[in-house]
Coordinates of C-alpha atoms in Angstrom, one line a residue:
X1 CA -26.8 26.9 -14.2
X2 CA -27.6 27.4 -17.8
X3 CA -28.3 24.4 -20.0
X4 CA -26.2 25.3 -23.3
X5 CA -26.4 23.5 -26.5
X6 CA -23.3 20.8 -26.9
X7 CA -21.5 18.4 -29.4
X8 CA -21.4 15.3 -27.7
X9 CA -18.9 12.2 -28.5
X10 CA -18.9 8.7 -27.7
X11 CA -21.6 9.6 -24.5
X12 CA -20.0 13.2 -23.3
X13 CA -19.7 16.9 -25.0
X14 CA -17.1 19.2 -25.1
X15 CA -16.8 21.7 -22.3
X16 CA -18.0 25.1 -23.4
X17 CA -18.1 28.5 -21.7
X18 CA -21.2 28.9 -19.8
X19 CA -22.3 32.3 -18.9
X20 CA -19.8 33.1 -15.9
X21 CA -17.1 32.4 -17.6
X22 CA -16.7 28.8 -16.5
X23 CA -17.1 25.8 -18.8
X24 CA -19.9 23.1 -18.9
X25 CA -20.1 19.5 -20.1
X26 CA -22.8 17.0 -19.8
X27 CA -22.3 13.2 -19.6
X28 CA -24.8 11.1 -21.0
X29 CA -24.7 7.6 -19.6
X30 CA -25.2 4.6 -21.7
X31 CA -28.7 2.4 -21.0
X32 CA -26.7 -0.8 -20.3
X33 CA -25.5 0.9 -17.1
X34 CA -28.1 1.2 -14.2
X35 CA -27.3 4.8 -12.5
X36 CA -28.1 3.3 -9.3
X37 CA -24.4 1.2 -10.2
X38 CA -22.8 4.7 -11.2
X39 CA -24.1 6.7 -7.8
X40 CA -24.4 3.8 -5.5
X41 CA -27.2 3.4 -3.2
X42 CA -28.7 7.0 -1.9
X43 CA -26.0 8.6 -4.0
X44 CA -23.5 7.4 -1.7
X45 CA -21.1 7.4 -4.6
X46 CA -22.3 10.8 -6.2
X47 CA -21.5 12.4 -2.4
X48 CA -18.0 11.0 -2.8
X49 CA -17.4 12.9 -6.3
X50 CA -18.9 16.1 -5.0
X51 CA -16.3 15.8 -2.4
X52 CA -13.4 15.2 -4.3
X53 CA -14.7 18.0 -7.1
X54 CA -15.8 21.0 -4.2
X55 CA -15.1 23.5 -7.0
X56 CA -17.5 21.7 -9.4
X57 CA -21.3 22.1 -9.9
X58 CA -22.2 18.5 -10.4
X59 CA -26.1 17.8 -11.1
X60 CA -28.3 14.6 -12.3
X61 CA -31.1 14.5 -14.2
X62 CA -32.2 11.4 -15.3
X63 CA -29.0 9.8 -17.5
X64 CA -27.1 12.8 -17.3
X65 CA -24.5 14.4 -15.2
X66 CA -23.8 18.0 -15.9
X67 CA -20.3 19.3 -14.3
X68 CA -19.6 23.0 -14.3
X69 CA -16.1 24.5 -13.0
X70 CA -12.6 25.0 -13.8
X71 CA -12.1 23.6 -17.2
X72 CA -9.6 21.1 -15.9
X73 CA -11.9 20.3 -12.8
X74 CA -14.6 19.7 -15.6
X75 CA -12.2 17.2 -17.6
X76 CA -11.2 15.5 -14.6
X77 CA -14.9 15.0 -14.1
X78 CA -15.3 13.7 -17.1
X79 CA -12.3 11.2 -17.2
X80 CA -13.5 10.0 -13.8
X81 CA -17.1 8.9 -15.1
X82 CA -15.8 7.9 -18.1
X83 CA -13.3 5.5 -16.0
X84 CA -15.8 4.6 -13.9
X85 CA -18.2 3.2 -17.0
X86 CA -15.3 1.1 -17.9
X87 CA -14.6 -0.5 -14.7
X88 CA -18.8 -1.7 -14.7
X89 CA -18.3 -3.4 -17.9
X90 CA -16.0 -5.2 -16.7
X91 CA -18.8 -6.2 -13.7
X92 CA -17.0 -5.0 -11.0
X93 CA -19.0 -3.1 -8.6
X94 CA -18.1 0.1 -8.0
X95 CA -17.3 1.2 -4.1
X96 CA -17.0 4.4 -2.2
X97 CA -13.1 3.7 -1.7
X98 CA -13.1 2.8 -5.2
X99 CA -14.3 5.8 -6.3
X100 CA -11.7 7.7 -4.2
X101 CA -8.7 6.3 -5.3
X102 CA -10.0 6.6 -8.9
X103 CA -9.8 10.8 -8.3
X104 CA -6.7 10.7 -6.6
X105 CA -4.9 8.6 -9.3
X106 CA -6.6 10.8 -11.9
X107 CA -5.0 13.9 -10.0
X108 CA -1.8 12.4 -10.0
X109 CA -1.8 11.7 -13.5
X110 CA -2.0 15.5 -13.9
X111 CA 2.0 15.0 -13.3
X112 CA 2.7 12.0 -14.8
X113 CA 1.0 11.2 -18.0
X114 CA 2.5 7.9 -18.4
X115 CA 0.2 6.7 -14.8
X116 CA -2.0 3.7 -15.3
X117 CA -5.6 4.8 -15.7
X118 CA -7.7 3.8 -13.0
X119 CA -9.8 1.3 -14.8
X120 CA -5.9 -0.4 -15.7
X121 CA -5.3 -0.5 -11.8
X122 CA -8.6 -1.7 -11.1
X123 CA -9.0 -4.8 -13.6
X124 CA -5.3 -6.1 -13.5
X125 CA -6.2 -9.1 -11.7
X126 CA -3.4 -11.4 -10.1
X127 CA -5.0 -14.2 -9.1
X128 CA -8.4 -15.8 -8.7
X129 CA -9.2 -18.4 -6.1
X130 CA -12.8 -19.9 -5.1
X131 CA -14.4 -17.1 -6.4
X132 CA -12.5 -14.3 -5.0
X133 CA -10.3 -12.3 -7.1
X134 CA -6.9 -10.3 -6.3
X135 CA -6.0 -7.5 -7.4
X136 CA -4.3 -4.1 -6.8
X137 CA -6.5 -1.2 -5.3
X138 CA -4.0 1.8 -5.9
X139 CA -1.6 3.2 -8.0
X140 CA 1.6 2.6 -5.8
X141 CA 0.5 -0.7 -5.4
X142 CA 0.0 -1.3 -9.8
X143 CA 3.7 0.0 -10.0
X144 CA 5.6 -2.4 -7.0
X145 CA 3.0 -5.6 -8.9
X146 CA 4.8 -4.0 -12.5
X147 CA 8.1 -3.7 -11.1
X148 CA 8.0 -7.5 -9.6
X149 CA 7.0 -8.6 -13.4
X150 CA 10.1 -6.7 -14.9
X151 CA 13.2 -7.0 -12.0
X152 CA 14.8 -9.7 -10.7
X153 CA 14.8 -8.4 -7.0
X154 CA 12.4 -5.9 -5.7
X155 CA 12.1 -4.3 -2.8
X156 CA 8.8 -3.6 -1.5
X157 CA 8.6 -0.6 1.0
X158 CA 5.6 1.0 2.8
X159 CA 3.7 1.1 6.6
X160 CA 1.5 -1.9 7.4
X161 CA -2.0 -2.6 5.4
X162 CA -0.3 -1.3 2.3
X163 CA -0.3 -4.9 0.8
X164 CA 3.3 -5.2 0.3
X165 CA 3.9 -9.0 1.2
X166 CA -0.2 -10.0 0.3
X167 CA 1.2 -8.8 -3.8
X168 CA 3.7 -10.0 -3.2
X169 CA 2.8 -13.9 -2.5
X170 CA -0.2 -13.4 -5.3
X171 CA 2.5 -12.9 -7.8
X172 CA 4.5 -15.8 -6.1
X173 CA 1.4 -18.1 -6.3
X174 CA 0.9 -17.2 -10.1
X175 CA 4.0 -17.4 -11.4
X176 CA 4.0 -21.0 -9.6
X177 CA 0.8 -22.0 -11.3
X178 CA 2.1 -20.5 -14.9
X179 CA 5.0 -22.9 -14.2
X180 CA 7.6 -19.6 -14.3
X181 CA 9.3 -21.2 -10.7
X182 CA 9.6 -24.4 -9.5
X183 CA 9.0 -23.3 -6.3
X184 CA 8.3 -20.8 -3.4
X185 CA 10.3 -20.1 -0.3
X186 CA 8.8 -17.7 2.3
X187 CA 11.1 -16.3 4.7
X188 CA 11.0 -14.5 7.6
X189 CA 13.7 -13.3 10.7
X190 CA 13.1 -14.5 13.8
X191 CA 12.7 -11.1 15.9
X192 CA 9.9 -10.6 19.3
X193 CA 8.4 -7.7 18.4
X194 CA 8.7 -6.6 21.7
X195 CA 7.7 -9.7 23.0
X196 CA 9.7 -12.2 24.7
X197 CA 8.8 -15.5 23.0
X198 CA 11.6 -17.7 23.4
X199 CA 10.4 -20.6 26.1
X200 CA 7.4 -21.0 24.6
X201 CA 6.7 -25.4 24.7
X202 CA 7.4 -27.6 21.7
X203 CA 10.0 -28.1 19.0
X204 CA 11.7 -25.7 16.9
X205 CA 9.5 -25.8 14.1
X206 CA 6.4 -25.6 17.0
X207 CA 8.3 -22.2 18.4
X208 CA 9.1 -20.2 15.4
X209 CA 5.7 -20.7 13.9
X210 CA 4.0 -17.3 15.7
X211 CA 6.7 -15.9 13.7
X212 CA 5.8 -17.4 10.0
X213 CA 2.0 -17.5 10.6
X214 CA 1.2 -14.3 9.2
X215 CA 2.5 -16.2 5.6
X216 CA 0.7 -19.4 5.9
X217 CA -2.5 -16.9 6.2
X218 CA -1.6 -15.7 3.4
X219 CA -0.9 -18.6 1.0
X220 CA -5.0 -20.3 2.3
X221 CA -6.4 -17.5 1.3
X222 CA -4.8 -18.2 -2.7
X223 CA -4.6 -21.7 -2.4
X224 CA -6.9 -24.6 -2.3
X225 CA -6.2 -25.0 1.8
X226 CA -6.5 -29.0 1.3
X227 CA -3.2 -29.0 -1.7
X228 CA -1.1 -26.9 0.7
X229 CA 0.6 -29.6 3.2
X230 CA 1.3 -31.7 0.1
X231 CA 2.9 -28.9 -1.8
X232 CA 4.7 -28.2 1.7
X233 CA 5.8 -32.0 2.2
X234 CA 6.9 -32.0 -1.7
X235 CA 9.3 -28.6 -0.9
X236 CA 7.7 -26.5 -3.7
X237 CA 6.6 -24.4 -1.0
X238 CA 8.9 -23.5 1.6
X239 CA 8.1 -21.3 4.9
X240 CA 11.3 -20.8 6.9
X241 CA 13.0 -18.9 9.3
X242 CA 15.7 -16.4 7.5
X243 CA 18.7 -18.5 9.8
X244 CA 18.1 -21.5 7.7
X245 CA 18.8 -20.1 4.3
X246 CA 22.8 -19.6 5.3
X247 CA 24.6 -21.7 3.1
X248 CA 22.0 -22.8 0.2
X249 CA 21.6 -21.5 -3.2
X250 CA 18.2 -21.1 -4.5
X251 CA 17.6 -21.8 -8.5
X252 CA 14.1 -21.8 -10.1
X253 CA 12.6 -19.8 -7.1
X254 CA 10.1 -17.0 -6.4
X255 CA 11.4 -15.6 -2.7
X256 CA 9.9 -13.5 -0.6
X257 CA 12.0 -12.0 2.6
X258 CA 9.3 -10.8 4.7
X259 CA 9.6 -8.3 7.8
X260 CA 13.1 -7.7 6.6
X261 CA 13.2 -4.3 8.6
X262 CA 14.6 -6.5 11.4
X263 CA 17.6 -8.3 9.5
X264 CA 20.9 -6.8 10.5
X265 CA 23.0 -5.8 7.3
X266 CA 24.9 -8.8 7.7
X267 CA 21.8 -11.1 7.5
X268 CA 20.2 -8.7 4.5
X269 CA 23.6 -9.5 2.3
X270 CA 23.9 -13.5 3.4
X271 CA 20.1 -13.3 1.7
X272 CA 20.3 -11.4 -1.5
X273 CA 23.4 -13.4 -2.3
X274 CA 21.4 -16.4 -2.0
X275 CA 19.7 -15.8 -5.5
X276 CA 20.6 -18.7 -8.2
X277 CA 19.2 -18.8 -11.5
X278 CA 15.8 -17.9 -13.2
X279 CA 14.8 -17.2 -9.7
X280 CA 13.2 -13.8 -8.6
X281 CA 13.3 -11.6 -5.1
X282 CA 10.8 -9.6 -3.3
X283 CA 11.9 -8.1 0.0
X284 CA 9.2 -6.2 2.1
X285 CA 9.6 -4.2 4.8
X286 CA 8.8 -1.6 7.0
X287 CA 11.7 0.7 8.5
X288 CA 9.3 2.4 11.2
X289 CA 8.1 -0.6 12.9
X290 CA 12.2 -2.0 13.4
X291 CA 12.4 -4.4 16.5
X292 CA 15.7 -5.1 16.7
X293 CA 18.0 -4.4 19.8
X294 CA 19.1 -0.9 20.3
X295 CA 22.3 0.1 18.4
X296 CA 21.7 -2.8 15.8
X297 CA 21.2 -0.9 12.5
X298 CA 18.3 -2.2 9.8
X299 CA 19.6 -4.1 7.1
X300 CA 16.8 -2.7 5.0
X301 CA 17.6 0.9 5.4
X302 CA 21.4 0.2 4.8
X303 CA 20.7 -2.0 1.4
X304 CA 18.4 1.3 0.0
X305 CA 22.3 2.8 0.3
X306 CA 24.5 0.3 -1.2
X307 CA 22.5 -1.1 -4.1
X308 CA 20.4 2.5 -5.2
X309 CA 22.0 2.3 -8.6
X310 CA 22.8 -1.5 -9.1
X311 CA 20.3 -2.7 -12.2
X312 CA 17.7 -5.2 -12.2
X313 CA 17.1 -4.4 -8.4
X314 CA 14.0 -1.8 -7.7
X315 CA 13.0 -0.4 -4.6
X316 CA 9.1 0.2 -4.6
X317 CA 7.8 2.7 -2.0
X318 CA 4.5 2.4 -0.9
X319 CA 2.5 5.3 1.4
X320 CA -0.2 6.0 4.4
X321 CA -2.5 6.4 0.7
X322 CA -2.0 3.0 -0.2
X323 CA -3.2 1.3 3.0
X324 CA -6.0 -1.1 1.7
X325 CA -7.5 -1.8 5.9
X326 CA -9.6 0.6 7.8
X327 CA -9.4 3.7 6.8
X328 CA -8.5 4.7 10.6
X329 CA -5.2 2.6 10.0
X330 CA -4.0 5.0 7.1
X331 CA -4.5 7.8 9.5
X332 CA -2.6 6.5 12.4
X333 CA 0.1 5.9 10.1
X334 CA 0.4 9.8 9.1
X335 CA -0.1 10.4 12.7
X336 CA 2.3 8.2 13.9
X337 CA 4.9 9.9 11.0
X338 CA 4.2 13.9 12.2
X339 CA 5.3 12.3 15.8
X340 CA 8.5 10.8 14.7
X341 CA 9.2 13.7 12.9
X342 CA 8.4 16.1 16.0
X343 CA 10.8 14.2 17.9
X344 CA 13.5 13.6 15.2
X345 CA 13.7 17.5 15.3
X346 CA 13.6 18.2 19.3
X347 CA 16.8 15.4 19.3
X348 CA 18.3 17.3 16.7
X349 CA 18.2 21.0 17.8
X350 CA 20.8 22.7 19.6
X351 CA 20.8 22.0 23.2
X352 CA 21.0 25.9 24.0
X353 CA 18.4 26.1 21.6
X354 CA 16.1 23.5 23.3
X355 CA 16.8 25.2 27.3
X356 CA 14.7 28.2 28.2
X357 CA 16.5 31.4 28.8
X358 CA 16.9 32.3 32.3
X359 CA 16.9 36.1 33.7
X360 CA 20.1 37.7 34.5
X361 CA 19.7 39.5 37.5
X362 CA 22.9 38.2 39.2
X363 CA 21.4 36.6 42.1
X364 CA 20.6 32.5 42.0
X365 CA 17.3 32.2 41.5
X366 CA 16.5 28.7 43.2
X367 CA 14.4 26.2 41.6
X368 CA 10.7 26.4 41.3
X369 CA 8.9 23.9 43.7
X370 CA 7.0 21.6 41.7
X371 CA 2.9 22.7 41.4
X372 CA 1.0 20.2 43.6
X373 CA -2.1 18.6 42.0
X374 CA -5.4 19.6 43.4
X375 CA -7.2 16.3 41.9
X376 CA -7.9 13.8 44.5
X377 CA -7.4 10.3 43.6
X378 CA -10.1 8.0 43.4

């Protein structure tokens, strides 16, 4: 690579052509930022943008990176650093996964101008409690935490670890603490996921709470743990099976229906007509993981037919890339996807289509004896 003499602005230079016909540009990166903070411990970060740039020539020398490529490649280069200098001032560490997500949402902004920049995504805090802040992690996940600021009732839609009910309650808590609701009800249906829990000992309240612990996790780790019973005993929180909001109607409320894959259409309507005034609706949901009985349809897919168009109401889909847990856990998702997809398509094909032809030789050809196993049991 050819060092070529370059305008720079506000700490990076133009690309120019370098001698192969590709373009060049040189970052120079500010004092104030260690680069041990910009390429992570052994480079661990610096190995993550090679990856994501294999068509760029990416070197360090001292303050600078130099990226050589594809003149977009180069500028996406560039915007990433850039985006990545913001996000330290703020004093934010930056992490591997971080680092990711920044190059895919720059590469989807590519198609959609109007995208949050990464640094947006990364510093739009929620909600801060003892110390630790919350926040979303990916672009999906900025648009549902938008679309819950500007609609009445959103739905929030996406495999598990996507962080659709954990936004979800963070923008419940805050708009409790900015006094926007008078209270939160979190609600659940009351569906064994696979699991037969019904004669489990105690009272009601003792046997539905496997089913409604998942959201009392959820609120310790916003709230002070200690102010949590009392705001329970007062009724400004409210954690509650789905069967006990028949009949009410709920003003100055943030609710959240939770698991709502497993309402029946008829439960998914008695809730959403439950909405009063100044109060505000998330549903979540995950139509792969349904465990209700066979032949019962999913309220949740149904409502995505019946209120599309209606306004106010917004139905957020989240993806495999937006699972914030293991990174093993957005893989099984897309794995899990390609199988139901597989067997979506075997039901579907013709049954002639699906039987192997058999010769025609006019005589019955009587059925293969079934090849015995060699392997002796242990």
């Amino acid at each position: 690579m050819s060092d070529t003499s370059q305008t720079r602005t506000n700490g990076q230079s133009r690309p120019e052509t370098a001698g192969d016909g590709r373009v060049s540009a040189r970052i120079v990166v500010p004092e104030k930022h260690p680069m041990v903070t910009l390429l992570g411990t052994a480079d661990s970060l610096l190995r993550v943008i090679e990856r994501g740039f294999p068509a760029a020539d990416i070197h360090v020398r001292g303050n600078e990176v130099t990226a050589t490529g594809e003149r977009a490649e180069v500028a996406l280069v560039q915007q990433l650093f850039n985006e990545m200098m913001l996000v330290l001032r703020t004093g934010q560490p930056l992490t591997e996964d971080s680092v990711e997500r920044s190059i895919a949402m720059l590469r989807s902004a590519v198609d959609d101008p109007d995208s949050p920049a990464p640094s947006q995504v990364f510093t739009a805090n929620i909600l801060s409690n003892r110390g630790r802040t919350i926040r979303p992690k990916t672009l999906n996940q900025q648009r549902y935490v938008d679309a819950i600021d500007r609609h009445t009732i959103v739905f929030g839609l996406g495999p598990a670890g996507t962080g659709k009910t954990y936004l979800a309650m963070a923008k419940a808590v805050q708009a409790l603490q900015a006094k926007e609701v008078n209270r939160i009800i979190l609600t659940r249906p009351a569906v064994e996921a696979g699991e037969r829990l019904g004669f489990l000992p105690g009272t009601l309240f003792e046997k539905i709470d496997p089913y409604l612990r998942p959201l009392y996790d959820a609120l310790h780790d916003m709230m002070d743990p200690d102010s949590i019973p009392r705001l329970m005993a007062a009724g400004t929180i409210e954690v509650a099976p789905l069967a006990y909001m028949r009949g009410r109607t709920l003003n100055d409320a943030f609710i959240i229906l939770d698991e709502a894959q497993n309402t029946s259409p008829e439960q998914m309507k008695m809730f959403l007509t439950r909405l009063g005034f100044n109060s505000r609706v998330v549903v979540t949901g995950d139509t792969s993981q349904i465990d209700l009985p066979g032949g019962t349809r999913s309220g949740l897919k149904v409502v995505q037919e019946i209120l599309a168009d209606v306004p106010d109401i917004h139905f957020s889909v989240l993806t495999s890339t937006d699972v914030v847990r293991h990174k093993l856990v957005g893989r099984i998702v897309d794995a899990y996807e390609r199988w139901d997809a597989r067997q979506e398509a075997e039901d579907t094909a013709p049954t002639a289509a699906r039987k192997p032809a058999q010769r025609r030789t006019g005589k019955a050809t009587a059925p293969r004896a079934p090849r015995q196993s060699h392997r002796t049991e242990s």
